[in-house]
XYZ file of C-alpha atoms in Angstrom:
406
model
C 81.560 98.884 123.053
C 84.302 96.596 123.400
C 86.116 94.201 120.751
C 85.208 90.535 120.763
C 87.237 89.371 118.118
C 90.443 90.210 115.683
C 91.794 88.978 112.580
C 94.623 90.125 110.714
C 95.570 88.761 106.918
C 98.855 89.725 105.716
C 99.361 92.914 108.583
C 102.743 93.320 109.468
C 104.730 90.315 110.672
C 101.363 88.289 111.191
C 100.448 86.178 108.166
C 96.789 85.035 109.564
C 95.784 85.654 113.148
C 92.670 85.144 114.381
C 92.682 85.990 118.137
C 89.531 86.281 120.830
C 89.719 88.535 123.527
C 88.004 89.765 126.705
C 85.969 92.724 127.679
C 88.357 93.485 130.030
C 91.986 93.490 129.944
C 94.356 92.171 127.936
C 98.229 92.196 128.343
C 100.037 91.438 125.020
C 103.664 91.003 126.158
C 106.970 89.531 124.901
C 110.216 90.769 123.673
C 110.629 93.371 121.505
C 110.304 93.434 117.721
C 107.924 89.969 118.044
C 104.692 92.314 116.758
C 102.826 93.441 119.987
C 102.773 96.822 119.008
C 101.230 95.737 115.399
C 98.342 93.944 117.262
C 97.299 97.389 118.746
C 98.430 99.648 115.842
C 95.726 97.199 113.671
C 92.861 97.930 116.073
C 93.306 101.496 116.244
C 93.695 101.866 112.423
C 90.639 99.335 111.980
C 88.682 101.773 114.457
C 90.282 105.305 112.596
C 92.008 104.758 110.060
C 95.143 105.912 111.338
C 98.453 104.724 112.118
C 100.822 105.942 114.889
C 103.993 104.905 112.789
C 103.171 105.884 109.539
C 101.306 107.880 106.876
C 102.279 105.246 104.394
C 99.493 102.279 104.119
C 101.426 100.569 102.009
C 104.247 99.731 104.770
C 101.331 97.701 106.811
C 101.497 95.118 104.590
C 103.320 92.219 104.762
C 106.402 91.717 103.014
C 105.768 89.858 99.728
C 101.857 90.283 100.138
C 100.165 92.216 98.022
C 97.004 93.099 100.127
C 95.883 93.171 104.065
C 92.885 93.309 105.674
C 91.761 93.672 109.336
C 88.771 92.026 110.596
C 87.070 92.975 114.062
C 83.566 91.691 115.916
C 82.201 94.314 118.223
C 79.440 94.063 120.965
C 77.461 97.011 122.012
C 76.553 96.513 125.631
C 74.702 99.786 125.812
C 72.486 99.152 122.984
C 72.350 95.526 122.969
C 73.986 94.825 119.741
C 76.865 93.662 117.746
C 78.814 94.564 114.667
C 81.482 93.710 112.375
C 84.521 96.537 110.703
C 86.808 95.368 108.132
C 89.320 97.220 106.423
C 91.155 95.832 103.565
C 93.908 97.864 101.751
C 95.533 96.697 97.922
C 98.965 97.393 96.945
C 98.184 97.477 92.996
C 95.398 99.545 92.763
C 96.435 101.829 96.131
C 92.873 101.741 97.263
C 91.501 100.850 101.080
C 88.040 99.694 101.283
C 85.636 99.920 104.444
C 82.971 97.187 105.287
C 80.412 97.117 108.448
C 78.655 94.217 108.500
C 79.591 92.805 105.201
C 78.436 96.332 103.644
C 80.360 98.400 101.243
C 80.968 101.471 103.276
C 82.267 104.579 100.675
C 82.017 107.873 102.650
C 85.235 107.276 105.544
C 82.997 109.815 107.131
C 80.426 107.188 107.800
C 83.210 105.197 109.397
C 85.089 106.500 111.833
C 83.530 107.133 115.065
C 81.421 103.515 114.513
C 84.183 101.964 117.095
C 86.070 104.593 119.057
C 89.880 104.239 120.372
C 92.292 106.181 122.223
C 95.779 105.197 122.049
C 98.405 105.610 124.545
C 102.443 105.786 123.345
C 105.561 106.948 124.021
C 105.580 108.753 120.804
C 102.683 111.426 122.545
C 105.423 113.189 123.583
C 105.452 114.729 120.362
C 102.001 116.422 120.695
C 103.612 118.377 122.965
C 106.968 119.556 122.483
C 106.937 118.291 118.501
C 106.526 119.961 115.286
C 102.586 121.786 115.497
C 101.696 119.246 112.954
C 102.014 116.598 115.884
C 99.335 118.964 117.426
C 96.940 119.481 114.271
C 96.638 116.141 113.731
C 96.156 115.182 117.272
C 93.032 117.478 117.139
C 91.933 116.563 113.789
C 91.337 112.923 114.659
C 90.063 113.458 117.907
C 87.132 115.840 116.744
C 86.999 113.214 113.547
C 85.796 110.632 115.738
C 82.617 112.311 116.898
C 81.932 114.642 114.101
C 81.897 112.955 110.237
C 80.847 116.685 109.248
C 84.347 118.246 110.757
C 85.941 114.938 108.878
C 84.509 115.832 105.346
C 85.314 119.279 106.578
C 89.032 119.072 106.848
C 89.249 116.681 103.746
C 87.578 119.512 101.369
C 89.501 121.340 102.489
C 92.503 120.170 102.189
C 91.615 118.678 98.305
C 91.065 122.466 97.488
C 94.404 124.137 98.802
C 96.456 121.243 97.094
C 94.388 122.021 93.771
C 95.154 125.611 94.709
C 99.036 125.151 95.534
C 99.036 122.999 92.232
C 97.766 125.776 89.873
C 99.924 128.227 91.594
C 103.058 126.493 90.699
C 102.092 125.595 87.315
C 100.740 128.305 86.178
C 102.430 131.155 87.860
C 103.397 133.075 84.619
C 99.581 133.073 83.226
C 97.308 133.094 85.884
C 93.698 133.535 86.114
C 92.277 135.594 88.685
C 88.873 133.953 88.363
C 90.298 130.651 89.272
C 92.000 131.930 92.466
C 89.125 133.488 93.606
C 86.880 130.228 93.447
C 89.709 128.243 95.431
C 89.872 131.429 97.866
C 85.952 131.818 98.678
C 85.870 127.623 98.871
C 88.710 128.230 101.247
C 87.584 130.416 103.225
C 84.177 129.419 103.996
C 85.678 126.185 105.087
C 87.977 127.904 107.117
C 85.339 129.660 109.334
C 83.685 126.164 109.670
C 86.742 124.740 110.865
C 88.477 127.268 113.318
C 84.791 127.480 114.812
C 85.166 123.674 115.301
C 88.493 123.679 116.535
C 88.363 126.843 119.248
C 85.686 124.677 120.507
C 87.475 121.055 121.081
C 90.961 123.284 122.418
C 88.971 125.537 124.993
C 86.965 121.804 125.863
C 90.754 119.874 126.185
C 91.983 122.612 128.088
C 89.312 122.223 130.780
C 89.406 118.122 131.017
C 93.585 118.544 130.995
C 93.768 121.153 133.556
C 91.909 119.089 135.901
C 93.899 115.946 135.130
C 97.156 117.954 135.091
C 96.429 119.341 138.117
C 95.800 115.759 139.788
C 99.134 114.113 138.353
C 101.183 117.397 139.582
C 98.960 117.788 143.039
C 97.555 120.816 142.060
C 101.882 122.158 141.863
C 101.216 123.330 138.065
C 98.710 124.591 136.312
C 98.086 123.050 132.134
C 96.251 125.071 129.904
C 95.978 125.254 126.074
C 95.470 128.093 123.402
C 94.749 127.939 120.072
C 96.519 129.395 117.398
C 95.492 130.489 114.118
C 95.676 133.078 110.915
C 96.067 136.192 112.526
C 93.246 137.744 113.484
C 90.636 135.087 112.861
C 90.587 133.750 116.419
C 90.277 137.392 118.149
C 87.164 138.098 116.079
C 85.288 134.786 116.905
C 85.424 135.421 120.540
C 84.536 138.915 119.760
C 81.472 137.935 118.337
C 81.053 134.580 120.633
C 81.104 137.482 123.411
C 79.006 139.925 122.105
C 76.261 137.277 121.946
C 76.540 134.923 124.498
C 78.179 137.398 127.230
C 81.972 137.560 128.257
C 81.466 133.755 130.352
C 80.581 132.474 126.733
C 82.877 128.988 127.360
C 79.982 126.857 128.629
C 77.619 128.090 125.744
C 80.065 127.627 123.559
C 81.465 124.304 124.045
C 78.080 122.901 124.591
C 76.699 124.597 120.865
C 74.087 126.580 122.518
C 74.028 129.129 120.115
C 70.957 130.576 118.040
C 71.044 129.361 114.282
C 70.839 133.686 113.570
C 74.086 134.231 115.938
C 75.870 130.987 114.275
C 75.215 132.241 110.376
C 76.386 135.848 111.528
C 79.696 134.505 112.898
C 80.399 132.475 109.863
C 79.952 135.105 107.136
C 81.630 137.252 109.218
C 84.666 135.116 109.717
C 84.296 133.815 106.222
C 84.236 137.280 104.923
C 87.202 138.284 107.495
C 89.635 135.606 105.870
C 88.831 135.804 102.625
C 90.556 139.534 102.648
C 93.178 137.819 104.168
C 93.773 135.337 101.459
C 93.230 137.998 98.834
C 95.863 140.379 100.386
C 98.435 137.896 99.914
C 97.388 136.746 96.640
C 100.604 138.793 94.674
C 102.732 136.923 97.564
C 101.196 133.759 96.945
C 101.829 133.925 92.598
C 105.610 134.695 93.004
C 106.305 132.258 95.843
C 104.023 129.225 93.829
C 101.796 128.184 96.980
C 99.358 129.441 100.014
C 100.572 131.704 102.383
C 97.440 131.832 104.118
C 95.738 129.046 105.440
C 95.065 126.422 108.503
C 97.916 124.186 107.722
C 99.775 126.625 110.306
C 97.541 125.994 112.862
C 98.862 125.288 116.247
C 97.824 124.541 119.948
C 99.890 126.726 122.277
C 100.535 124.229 125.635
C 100.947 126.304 128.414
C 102.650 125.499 131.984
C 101.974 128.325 134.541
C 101.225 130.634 131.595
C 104.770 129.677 129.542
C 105.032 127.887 126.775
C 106.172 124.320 126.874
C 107.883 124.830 123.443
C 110.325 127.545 125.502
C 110.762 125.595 128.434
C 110.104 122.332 130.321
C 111.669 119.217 130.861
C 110.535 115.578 129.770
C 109.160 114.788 133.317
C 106.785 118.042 132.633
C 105.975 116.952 129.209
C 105.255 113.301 130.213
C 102.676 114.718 132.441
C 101.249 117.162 129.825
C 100.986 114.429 127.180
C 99.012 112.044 129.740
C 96.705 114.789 130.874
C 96.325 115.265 126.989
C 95.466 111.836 126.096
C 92.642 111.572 129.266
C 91.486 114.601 128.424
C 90.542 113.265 124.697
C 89.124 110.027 126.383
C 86.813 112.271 128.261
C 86.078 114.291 125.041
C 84.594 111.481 123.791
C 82.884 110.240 126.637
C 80.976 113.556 126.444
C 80.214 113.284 122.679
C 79.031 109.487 122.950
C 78.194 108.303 126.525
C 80.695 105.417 125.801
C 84.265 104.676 126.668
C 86.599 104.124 124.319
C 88.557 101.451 123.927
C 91.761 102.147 125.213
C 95.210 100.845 123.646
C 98.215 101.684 125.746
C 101.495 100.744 123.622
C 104.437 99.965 126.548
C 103.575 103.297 128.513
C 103.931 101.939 132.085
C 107.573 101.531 131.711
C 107.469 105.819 130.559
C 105.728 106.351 133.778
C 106.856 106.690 137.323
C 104.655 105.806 139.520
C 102.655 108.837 140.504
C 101.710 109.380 136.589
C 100.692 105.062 136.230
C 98.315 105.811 138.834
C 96.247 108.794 137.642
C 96.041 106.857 134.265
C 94.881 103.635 136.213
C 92.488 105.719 138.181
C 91.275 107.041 134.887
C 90.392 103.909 132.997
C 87.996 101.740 134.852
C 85.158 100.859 133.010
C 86.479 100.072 129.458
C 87.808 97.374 127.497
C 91.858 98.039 127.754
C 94.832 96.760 126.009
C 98.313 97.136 127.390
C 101.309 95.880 125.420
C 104.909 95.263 127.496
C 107.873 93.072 127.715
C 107.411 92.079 131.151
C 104.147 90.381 132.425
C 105.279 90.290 136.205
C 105.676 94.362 135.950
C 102.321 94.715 134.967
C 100.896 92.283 137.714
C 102.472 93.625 140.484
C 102.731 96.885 139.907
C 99.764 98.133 137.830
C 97.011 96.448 137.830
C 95.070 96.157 141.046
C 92.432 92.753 141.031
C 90.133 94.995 143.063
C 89.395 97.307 139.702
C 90.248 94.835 137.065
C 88.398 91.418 136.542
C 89.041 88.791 133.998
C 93.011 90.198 133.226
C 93.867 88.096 130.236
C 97.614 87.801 129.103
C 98.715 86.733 125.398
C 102.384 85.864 124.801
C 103.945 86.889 121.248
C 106.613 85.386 119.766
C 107.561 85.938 116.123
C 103.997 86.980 114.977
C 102.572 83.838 116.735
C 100.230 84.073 119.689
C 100.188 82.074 123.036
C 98.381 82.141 125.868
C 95.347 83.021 127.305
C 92.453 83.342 129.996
C-alpha cells in the first residue's frame, strides 16, 4: 500500500496543504523549524493514531484554529484497490473522529492497521535506554497495528485500573470489597490475555533484531530482548508453553500453533495465578490509594552480550540497538500482513554513520519511503543509490509552504 495523496487543514504550521506524492521516494527537506517533520508526524498519526511528540491532540492544531483534519488517498497494489483515511480532531468538544471512505468509523480498533507505518527518529533512542514506558508503548502500537483484539485489549484494560485507582483514592476509608474484587477478576483475566500477547511479539523482535543487530555490528555483538513482567507470571507461561509444546516451544509459539484446550488451560491458569497476586496486595493497595499490581510496570529487558543496556552501553551501541529495533518491527509486520509498511524516516541519516545508513538502506527496498532532512545533496550522494530507488521525488519546505517536485 502506498500513499497517493495528503491533505492537511489547520495541522501544525500548515493552514491547507494538499500535496501528491510518489510510490517511491520522497525527500522533504529544508531548514529547520519550516514543518517537515509535521508532514510525516501527520501521516503516521493519520495511519495510528499516534504522535511521536506528543500525547496531547490538542497541540496538533493550529494556532487560532479550532479543529484539524488529515486527509490521505491510498492505493492497494496487492489487491487492486484504493481507499481514503481521514482523521479530524475538535478542540471544543475534545473528540477525534475516524472516516474510511467517507464512512463513520467508531471502534479505533477497526482503524488502525487499515494503512500501516513505521517511523524512524532520533527520539528511538529512548526505546532503549529511556524510561520502560518508552518500551511499553513501543510494543503496544506495534502489536496494535496487526491485532484490533490486543488494541481493545490494552484499552479495557487500562479504563478498568483507572476506575480501580479512582475508587481506591476516593474511597479508601469505606471500601467495598465486592467492588475490588470485580475490578481485580476484570483485571486479571485481561492480564493473562495480554502478557500471552506480549511474550509472543518480544521473543518474535528478539529474533528479527538479533539478526539485524548482528549485521550492523558484523556479527561483533550479540542483541537480544526479555520481557519483564509481575513476578511470577512470565515463569509460569513458559512453564506451561513447555509442558505442552516441548522445551523448543518458540516456533509454536510465535506462530499460535497451539490447541484451543492447551490455550484455555494457560489462561485460567495465569488468570487464576494473578488474581492471588492482586488480592495479596489488596491491604497495600487501600492504604497507599492505587494498584500495586499490574502491567503498567511492564518492561522489555535489552540485552548486549547478555548485559543490560540500561547498566551499560554507549550511544553508538544504542543507535545500533534502536535501528535493529525499528527493522525488526517492519519485519513484524511484514509477517502479520504480507505488505510493507510505509516507512517515515524523520532526519535519521544525519544520526547514522555510515555502516548503520546502509543496513537501513539495504532494509527498505520495496516500499513507499519518506525521508525528511536539511540537506538534499546529503541525501543524493550519499544515501540513496539510483540502482535501488526509481522515481526519487524531492519537496522543498519553507514556512509551511511546499515547492518542488518530480
Amino acid at each position: 500500500m502506498y500513499i497517493k495523496n495528503i491533505e492537511l487543514i489547520n495541522y501544525r504550521n500548515y493552514g491547507r496543504l494538499n500535496l501528491e506524492v510518489g510510490p517511491s521516494v520522497n525527500v522533504i527537506y529544508g531548514q529547520n523549524a519550516q514543518g517537515k517533520t509535521n508532514i510525516i508526524e501527520a501521516i503516521n498519526y493519520c495511519s495510528c493514531l499516534t504522535s511521536h511528540r506528543t500525547y496531547k491532540e490538542r497541540e496538533l492544531v493550529k494556532f487560532g484554529s479550532k479543529d484539524f483534519s488529515i486527509n490521505m488517498s491510498l492505493c492497494d497494489e496487492v489487491d487492486n484497490y484504493s481507499t481514503d483515511l481521514c482523521v479530524k480532531y475538535d478542540l471544543d468538544t475534545m473528540k477525534r473522529k475516524l472516516y474510511q471512505d467517507n464512512i463513520d468509523i467508531r471502534k479505533v480498533s477497526s482503524y488502525i492497521g487499515i494503512c500501516n507505518t513505521v517511523m524512524f527518529v532520533p527520539e528511538d533512542l529512548n526505546i532503549v535506554k529511556g524510561a520502560p514506558s518508552n518500551r511499553r508503548k513501543f510494543l503496544n502500537v506495534l502489536i496494535s497495528k496487526v491485532s484490533p483484539v490486543y488494541f481493545d485489549l490494552i484499552n479495557s484494560y487500562g479504563h478498568i485500573l483507572n476506575q480501580k485507582n479512582v475508587y481506591l483514592k476516593k474511597y479508601s476509608s469505606n471500601i467495598d470489597e465486592s467492588i475490588l474484587d470485580y475490578y481485580d477478576i476484570n483485571l486479571s483475566d485481561l492480564s493473562s490475555k495480554i502478557v500471552y500477547y506480549r511474550l509472543r511479539f518480544v521473543l518474535m523482535l528478539s529474533r528479527f533484531a538479533f539478526n539485524h543487530h548482528s549485521r550492523i555490528s558484523d556479527s561483533k555483538e550479540e542483541l537480544s530482548l526479555s520481557y519483564m513482567s509481575v513476578s511470577g507470571l512470565i515463569e509460569l507461561l513458559v512453564k506451561e508453553l513447555k509442558l505442552r509444546l516441548g522445551d523448543d516451544f518458540e516456533d509454536d509459539f510465535i506462530n499460535n500453533r497451539i490447541a484451543g484446550p492447551d490455550f484455555d488451560a494457560i489462561q485460567a491458569l495465569m488468570s487464576d495465578y494473578m488474581l492471588n497476586k492482586i488480592k495479596s496486595s489488596r491491604q497495600v493497595d487501600i492504604d497507599k490509594g492505587f494498584a500495586s499490581v499490574a502491567l503498567n510496570k511492564d518492561d522489555i529487558d535489552i540485552k548486549l552480550n547478555g548485559i543490560s543496556m540500561k547498566s551499560y552501553s554507549s550511544q553508538g551501541q544504542q543507535r545500533s540497538a534502536a535501528l535493529a529495533l525499528k527493522l525488526a518491527e517492519l519485519d513484524c509486520i511484514k509477517t502479520f500482513t504480507s505488505t510493507s509498511p510505509i516507512l517515515l524516516l524523520d532526519d535519521v541519516f544525519s544520526e547514522l554513520d555510515k555502516n548503520r545508513r546502509r543496513s537501513l538502506i539495504s532494509n527498505i527496498k520495496d516500499t513507499q519511503i519518506f525521508i525528511t532532512c536539511t540537506d538534499k545533496e546529503f541525501i543524493l550522494n550519499e544515501i540513496l543509490d539510483k540502482n535501488l530507488f526509481d522515481n526519487i521525488r524531492f519537496y522543498n519546505v519553507n514556512n509551511g509552504e511546499i515547492f518542488g517536485s518530480k
